[in-house]
mmCIF file of C-alpha atoms in Angstrom:
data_model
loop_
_atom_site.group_PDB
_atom_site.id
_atom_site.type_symbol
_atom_site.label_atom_id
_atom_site.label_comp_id
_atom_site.label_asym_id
_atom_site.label_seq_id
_atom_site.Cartn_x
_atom_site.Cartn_y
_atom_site.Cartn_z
ATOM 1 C CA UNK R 1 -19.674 0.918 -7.682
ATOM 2 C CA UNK R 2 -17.058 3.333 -6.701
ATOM 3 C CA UNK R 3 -17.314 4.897 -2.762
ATOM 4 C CA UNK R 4 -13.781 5.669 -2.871
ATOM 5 C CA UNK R 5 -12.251 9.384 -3.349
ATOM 6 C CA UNK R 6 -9.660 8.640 -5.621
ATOM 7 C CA UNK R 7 -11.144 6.580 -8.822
ATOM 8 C CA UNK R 8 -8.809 5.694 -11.245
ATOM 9 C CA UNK R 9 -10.425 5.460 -15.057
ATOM 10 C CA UNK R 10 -9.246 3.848 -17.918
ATOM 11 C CA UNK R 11 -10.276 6.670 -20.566
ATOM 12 C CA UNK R 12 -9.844 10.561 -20.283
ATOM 13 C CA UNK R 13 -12.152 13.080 -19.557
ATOM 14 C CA UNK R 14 -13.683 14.654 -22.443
ATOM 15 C CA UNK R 15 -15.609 17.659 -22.636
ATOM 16 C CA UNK R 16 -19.297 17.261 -24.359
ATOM 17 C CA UNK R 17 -21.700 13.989 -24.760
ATOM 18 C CA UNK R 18 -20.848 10.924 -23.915
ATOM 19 C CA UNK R 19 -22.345 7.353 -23.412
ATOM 20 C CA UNK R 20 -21.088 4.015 -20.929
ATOM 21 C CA UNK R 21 -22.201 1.848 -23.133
ATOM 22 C CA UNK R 22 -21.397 2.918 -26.649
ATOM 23 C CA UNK R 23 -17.970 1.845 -28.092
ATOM 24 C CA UNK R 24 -17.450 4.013 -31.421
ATOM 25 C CA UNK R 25 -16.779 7.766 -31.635
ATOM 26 C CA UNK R 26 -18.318 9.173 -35.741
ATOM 27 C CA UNK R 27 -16.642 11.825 -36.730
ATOM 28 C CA UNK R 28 -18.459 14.681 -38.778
ATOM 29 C CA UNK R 29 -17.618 15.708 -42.199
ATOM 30 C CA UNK R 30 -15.223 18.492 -42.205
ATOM 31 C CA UNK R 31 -16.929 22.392 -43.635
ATOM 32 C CA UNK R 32 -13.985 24.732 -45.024
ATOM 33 C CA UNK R 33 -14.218 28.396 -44.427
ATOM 34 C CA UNK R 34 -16.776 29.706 -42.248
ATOM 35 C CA UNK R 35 -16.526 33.048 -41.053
ATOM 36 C CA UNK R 36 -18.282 35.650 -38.673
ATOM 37 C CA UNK R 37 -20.648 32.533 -37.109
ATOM 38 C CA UNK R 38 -20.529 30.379 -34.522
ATOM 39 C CA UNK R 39 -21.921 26.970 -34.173
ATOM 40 C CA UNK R 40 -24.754 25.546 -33.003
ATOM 41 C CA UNK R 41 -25.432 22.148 -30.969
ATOM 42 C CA UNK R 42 -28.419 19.664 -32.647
ATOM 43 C CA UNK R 43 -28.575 16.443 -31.043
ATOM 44 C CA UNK R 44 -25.162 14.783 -31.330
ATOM 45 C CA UNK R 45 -23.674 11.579 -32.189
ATOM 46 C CA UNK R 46 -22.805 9.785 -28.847
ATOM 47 C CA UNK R 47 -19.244 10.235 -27.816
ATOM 48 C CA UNK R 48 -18.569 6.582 -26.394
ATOM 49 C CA UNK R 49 -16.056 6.075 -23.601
ATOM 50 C CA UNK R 50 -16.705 4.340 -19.695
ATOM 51 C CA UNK R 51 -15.177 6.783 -18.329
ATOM 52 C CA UNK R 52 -13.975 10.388 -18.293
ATOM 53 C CA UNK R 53 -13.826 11.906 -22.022
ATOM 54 C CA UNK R 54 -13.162 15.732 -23.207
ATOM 55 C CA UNK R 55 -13.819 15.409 -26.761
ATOM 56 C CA UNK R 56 -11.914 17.168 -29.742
ATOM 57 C CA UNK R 57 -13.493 20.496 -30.986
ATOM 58 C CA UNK R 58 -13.936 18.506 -34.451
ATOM 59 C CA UNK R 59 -16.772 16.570 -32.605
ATOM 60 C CA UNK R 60 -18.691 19.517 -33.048
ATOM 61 C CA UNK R 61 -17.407 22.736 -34.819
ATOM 62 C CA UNK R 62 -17.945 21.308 -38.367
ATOM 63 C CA UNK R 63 -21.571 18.739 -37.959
ATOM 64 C CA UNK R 64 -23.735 22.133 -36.065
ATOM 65 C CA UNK R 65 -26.235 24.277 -38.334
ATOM 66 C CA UNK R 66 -24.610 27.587 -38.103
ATOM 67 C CA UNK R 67 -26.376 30.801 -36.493
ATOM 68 C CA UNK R 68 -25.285 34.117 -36.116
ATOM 69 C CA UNK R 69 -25.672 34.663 -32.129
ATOM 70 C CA UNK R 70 -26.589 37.444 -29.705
ATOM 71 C CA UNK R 71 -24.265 39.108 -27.800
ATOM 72 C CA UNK R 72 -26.279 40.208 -25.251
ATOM 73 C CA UNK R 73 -25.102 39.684 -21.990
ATOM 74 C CA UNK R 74 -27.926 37.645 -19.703
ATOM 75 C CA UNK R 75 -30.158 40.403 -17.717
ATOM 76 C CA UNK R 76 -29.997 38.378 -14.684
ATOM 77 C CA UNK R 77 -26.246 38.556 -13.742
ATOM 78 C CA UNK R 78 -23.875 41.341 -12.053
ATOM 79 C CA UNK R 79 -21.677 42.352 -14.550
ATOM 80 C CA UNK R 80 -18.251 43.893 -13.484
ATOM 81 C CA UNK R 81 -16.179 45.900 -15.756
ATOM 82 C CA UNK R 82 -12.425 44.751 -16.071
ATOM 83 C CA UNK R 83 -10.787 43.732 -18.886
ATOM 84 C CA UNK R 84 -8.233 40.394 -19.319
ATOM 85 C CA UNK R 85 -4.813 41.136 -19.712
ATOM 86 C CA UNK R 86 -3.489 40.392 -22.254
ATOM 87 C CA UNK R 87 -6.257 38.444 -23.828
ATOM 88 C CA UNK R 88 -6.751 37.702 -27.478
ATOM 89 C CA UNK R 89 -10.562 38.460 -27.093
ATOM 90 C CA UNK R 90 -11.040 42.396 -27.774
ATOM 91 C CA UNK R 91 -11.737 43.890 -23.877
ATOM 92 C CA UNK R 92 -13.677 40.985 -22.930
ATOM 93 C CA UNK R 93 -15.866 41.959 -20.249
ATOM 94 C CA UNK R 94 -16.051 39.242 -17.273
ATOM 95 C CA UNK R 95 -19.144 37.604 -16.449
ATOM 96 C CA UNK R 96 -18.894 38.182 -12.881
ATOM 97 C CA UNK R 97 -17.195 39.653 -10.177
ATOM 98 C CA UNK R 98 -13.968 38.258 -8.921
ATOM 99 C CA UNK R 99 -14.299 36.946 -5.665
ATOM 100 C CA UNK R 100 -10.631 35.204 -5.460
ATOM 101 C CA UNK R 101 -7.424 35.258 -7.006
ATOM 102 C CA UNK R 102 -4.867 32.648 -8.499
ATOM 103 C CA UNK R 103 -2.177 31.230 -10.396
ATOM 104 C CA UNK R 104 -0.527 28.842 -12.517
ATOM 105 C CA UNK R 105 3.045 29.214 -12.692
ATOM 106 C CA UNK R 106 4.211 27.184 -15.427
ATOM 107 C CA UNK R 107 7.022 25.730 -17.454
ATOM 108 C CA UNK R 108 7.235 23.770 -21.018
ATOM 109 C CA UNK R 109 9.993 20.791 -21.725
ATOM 110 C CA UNK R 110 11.765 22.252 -18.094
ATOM 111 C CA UNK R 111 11.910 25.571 -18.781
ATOM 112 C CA UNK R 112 9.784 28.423 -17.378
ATOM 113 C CA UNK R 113 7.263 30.071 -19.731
ATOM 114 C CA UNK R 114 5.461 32.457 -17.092
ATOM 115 C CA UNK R 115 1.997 32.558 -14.965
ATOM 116 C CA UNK R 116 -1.291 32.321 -15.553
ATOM 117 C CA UNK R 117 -3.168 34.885 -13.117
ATOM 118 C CA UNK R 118 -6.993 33.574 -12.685
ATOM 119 C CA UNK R 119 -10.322 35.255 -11.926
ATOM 120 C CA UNK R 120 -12.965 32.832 -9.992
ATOM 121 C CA UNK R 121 -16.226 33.837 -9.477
ATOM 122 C CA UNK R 122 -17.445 32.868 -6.511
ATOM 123 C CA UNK R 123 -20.781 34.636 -5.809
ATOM 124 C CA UNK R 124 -21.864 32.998 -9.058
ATOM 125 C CA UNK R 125 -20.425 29.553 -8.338
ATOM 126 C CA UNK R 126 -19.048 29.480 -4.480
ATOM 127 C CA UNK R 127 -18.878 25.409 -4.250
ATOM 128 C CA UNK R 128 -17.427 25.557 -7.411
ATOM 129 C CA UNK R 129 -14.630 27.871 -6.863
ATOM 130 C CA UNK R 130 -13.599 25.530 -3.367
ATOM 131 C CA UNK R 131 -11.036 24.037 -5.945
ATOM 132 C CA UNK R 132 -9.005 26.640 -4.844
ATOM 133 C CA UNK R 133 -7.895 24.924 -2.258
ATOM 134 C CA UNK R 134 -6.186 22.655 -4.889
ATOM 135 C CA UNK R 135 -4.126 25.524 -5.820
ATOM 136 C CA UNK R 136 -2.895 25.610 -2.110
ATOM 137 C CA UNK R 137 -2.527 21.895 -1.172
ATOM 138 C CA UNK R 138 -4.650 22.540 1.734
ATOM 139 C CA UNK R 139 -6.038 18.868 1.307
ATOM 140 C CA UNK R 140 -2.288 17.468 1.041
ATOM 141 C CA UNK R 141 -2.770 17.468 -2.598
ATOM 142 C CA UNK R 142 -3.301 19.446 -5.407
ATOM 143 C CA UNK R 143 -2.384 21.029 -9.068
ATOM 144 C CA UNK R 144 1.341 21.859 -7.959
ATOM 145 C CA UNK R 145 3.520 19.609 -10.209
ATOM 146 C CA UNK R 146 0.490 18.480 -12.393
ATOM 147 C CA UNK R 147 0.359 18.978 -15.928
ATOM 148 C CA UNK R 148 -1.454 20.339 -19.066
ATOM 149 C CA UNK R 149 -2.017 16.908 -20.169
ATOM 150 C CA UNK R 150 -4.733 17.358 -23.617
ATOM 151 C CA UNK R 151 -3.882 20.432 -25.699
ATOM 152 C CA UNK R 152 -6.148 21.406 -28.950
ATOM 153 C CA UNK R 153 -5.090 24.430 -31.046
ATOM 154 C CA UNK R 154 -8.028 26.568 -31.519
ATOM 155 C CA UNK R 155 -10.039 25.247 -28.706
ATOM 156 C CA UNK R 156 -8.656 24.634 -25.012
ATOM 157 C CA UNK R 157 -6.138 23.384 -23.096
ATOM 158 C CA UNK R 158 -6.967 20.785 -20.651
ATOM 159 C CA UNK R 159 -5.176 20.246 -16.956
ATOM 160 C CA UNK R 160 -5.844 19.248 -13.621
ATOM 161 C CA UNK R 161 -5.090 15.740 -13.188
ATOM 162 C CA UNK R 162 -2.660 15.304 -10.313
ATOM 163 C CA UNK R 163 -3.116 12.010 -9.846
ATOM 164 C CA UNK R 164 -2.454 9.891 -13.222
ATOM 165 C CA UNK R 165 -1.493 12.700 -15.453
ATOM 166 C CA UNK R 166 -3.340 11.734 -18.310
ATOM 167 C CA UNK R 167 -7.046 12.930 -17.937
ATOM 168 C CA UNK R 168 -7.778 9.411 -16.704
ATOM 169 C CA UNK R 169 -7.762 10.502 -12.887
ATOM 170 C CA UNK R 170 -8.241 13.206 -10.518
ATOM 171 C CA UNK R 171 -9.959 13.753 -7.257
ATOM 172 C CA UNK R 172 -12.830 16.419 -5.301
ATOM 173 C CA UNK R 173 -12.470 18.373 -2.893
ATOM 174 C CA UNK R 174 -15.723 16.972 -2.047
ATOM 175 C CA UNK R 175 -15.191 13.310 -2.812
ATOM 176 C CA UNK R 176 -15.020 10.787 -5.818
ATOM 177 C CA UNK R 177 -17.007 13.426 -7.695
ATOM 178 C CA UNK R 178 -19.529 16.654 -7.368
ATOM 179 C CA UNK R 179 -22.803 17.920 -9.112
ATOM 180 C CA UNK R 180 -22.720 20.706 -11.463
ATOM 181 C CA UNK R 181 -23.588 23.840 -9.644
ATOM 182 C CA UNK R 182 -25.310 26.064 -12.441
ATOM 183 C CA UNK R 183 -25.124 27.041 -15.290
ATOM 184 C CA UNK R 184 -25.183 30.843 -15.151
ATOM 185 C CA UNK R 185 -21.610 31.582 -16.908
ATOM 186 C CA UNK R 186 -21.265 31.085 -20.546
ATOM 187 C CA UNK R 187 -17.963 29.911 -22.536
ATOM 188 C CA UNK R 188 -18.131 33.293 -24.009
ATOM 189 C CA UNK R 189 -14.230 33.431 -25.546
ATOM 190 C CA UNK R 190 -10.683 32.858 -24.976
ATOM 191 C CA UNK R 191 -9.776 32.348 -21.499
ATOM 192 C CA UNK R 192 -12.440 30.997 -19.982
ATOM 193 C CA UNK R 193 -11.976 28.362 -17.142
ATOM 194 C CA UNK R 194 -14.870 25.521 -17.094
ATOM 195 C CA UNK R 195 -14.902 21.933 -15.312
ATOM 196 C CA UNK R 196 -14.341 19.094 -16.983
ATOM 197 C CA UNK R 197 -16.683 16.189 -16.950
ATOM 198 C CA UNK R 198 -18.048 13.089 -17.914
ATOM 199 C CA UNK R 199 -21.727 13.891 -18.274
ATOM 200 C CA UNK R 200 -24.460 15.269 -16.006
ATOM 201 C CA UNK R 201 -23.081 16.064 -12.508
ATOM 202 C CA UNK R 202 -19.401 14.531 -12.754
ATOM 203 C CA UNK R 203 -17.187 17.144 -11.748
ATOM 204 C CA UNK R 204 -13.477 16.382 -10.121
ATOM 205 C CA UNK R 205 -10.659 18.033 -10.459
ATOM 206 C CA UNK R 206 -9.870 18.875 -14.009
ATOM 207 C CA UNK R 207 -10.473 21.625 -15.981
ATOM 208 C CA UNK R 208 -9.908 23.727 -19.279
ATOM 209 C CA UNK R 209 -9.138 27.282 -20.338
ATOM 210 C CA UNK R 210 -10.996 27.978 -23.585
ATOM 211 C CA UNK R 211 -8.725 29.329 -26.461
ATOM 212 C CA UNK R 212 -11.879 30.532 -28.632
ATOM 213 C CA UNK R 213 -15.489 31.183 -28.058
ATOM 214 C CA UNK R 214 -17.170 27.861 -27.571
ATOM 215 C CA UNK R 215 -20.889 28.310 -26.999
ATOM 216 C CA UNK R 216 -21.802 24.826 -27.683
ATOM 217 C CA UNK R 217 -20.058 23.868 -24.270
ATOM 218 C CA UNK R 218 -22.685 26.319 -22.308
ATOM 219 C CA UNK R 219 -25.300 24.229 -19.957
ATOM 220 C CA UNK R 220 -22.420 21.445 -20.063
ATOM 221 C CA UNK R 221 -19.592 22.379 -18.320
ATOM 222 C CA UNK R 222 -19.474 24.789 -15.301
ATOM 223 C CA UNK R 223 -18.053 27.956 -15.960
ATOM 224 C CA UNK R 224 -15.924 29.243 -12.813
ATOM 225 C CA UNK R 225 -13.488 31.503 -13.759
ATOM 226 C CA UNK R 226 -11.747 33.509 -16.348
ATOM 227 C CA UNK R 227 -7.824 34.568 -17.055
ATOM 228 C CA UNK R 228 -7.131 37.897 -16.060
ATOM 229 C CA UNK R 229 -3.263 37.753 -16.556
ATOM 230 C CA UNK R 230 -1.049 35.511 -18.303
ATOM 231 C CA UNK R 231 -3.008 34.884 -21.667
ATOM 232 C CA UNK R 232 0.428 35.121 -23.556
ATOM 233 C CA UNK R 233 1.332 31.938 -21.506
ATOM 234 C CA UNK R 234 -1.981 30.319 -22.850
ATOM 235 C CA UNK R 235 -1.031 30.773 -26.105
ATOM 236 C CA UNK R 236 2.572 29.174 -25.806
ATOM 237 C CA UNK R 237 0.741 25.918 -24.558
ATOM 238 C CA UNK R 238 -2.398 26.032 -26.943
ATOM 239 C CA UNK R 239 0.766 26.281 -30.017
ATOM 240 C CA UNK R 240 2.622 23.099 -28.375
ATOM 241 C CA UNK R 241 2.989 20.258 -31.187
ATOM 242 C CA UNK R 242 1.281 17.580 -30.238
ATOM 243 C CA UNK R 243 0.225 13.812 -30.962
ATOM 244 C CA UNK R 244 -2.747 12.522 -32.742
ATOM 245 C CA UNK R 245 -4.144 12.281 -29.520
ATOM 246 C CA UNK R 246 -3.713 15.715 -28.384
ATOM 247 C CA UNK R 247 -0.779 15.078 -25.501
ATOM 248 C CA UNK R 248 1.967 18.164 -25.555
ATOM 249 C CA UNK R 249 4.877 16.283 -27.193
ATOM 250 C CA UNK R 250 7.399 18.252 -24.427
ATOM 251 C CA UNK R 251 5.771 18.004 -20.915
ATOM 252 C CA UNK R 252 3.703 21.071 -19.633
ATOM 253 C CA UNK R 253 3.498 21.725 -15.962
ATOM 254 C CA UNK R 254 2.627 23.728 -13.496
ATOM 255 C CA UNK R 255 5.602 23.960 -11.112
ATOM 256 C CA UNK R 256 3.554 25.996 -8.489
ATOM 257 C CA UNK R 257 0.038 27.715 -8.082
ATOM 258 C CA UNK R 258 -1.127 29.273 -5.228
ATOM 259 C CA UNK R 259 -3.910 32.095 -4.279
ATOM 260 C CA UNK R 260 -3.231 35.938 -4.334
ATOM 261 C CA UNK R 261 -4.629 39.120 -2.934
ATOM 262 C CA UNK R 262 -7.511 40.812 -4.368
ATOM 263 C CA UNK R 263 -7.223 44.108 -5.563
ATOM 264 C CA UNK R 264 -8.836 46.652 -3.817
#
């Protein structure tokens, strides 16, 4: 049983179900041309893995009964107005109000692509959000010099392990691991930040930006932020080419990061 901070893990972190103890991963039968829904999640097949697993969109996109879903935003939160640079969603509103600042300045095979400006929300999600302090290397370590290590087209791209580079590691703020904090923010489109996780209460340091809406994520992954700038540089590393299993075949990295002003 694991006490330490640091816990190395043979298998990545995926994003949706998962089980210790299973060793096989079904895949669903692809569906061709669906358009104007969104999926639904039924109970899934178990995504096996002992460790840390953040599962291919074609786990789910093509097995769900299809819906068409509300758009209604949830009565109970603050909305605030402002709009995402830049963002392939139409004026997506954000969920919440931006408490903090960020960015990802990054580079692809060496050379400099541009920054990724992020929104965290941290009325909504204020443990959460302390992985800012990853973006400063107040701890003596942190996301500068880590990579996008998982990259699906038409999904997410994945980041935030600064310790093995290849989902298998990562470490809290808070230690080995943290609980999920709520569940309040929704994967509502392109550019949404969410944690990373192997099940129920899992959290580290990794995380994805959602390329597409991807409801069947919500009351799974912690939603804590959302790009506000930068979205063009999103889409240059969601259309890397990549390997069967999903690693950027030229390295993507983020060469600094750091926290900026807020707006008045």
């Amino acid at each position: 049983m694991a006490s330490m901070q640091l816990v190395s893990r043979s298998c990545p972190l995926f994003q949706g179900s998962y089980s210790q103890h299973v060793s096989n991963v079904q895949r669903p039968p692809i569906i061709s041309s669906i358009t104007n829904l969104q999926p639904c999640y039924p109970k899934l097949p178990t995504l096996s893995c002992p460790a840390r697993v953040l599962a291919s969109k074609s786990h789910y996109s093509s097995c769900f009964s299809l819906v068409q879903l509300s758009k209604a935003p949830s009565p109970s939160l603050k909305y605030r107005r402002m709009a995402c640079v830049n963002s392939m969603a139409n004026d997506l509103e954000l969920q919440a109000k931006v408490t903090t600042k960020c960015f990802f300045d990054v580079e692809i095979g060496g050379e400099p692509v541009g920054r990724i400006v992020i929104g965290l929300f941290g009325d909504v999600v204020p443990k959460t959000i302390n992985l800012k302090n990853l973006h400063a290397g107040e701890k003596g370590y942190g996301y500068k010099g880590c990579s996008f290590h998982r990259i699906i087209k038409d999904f997410m791209i994945q980041g935030g392990d600064f310790t093995e580079g290849n989902g298998t590691g990562g470490i809290s703020i808070y230690g080995s691991s943290f609980e999920d904090e709520n569940f309040a923010l929704k994967h509502i489109g392109p550019g949404v930040l969410s944690m990373a996780n192997a099940g129920p209460n899992t959290n580290g340091s990794q995380f994805f930006i959602c390329t597409v809406k991807t409801p069947w994520l919500d009351k799974r992954h912690v939603v804590f932020g959302h790009v506000v700038d930068g979205m063009e540089v999103v889409q240059k590393l969601e259309s890397q080419e990549t390997s069967r299993s999903d690693i950027p075949r030229l390295p993507c990295r983020i060469v600094n990061c750091g926290e900026l002003p807020i707006e008045g």
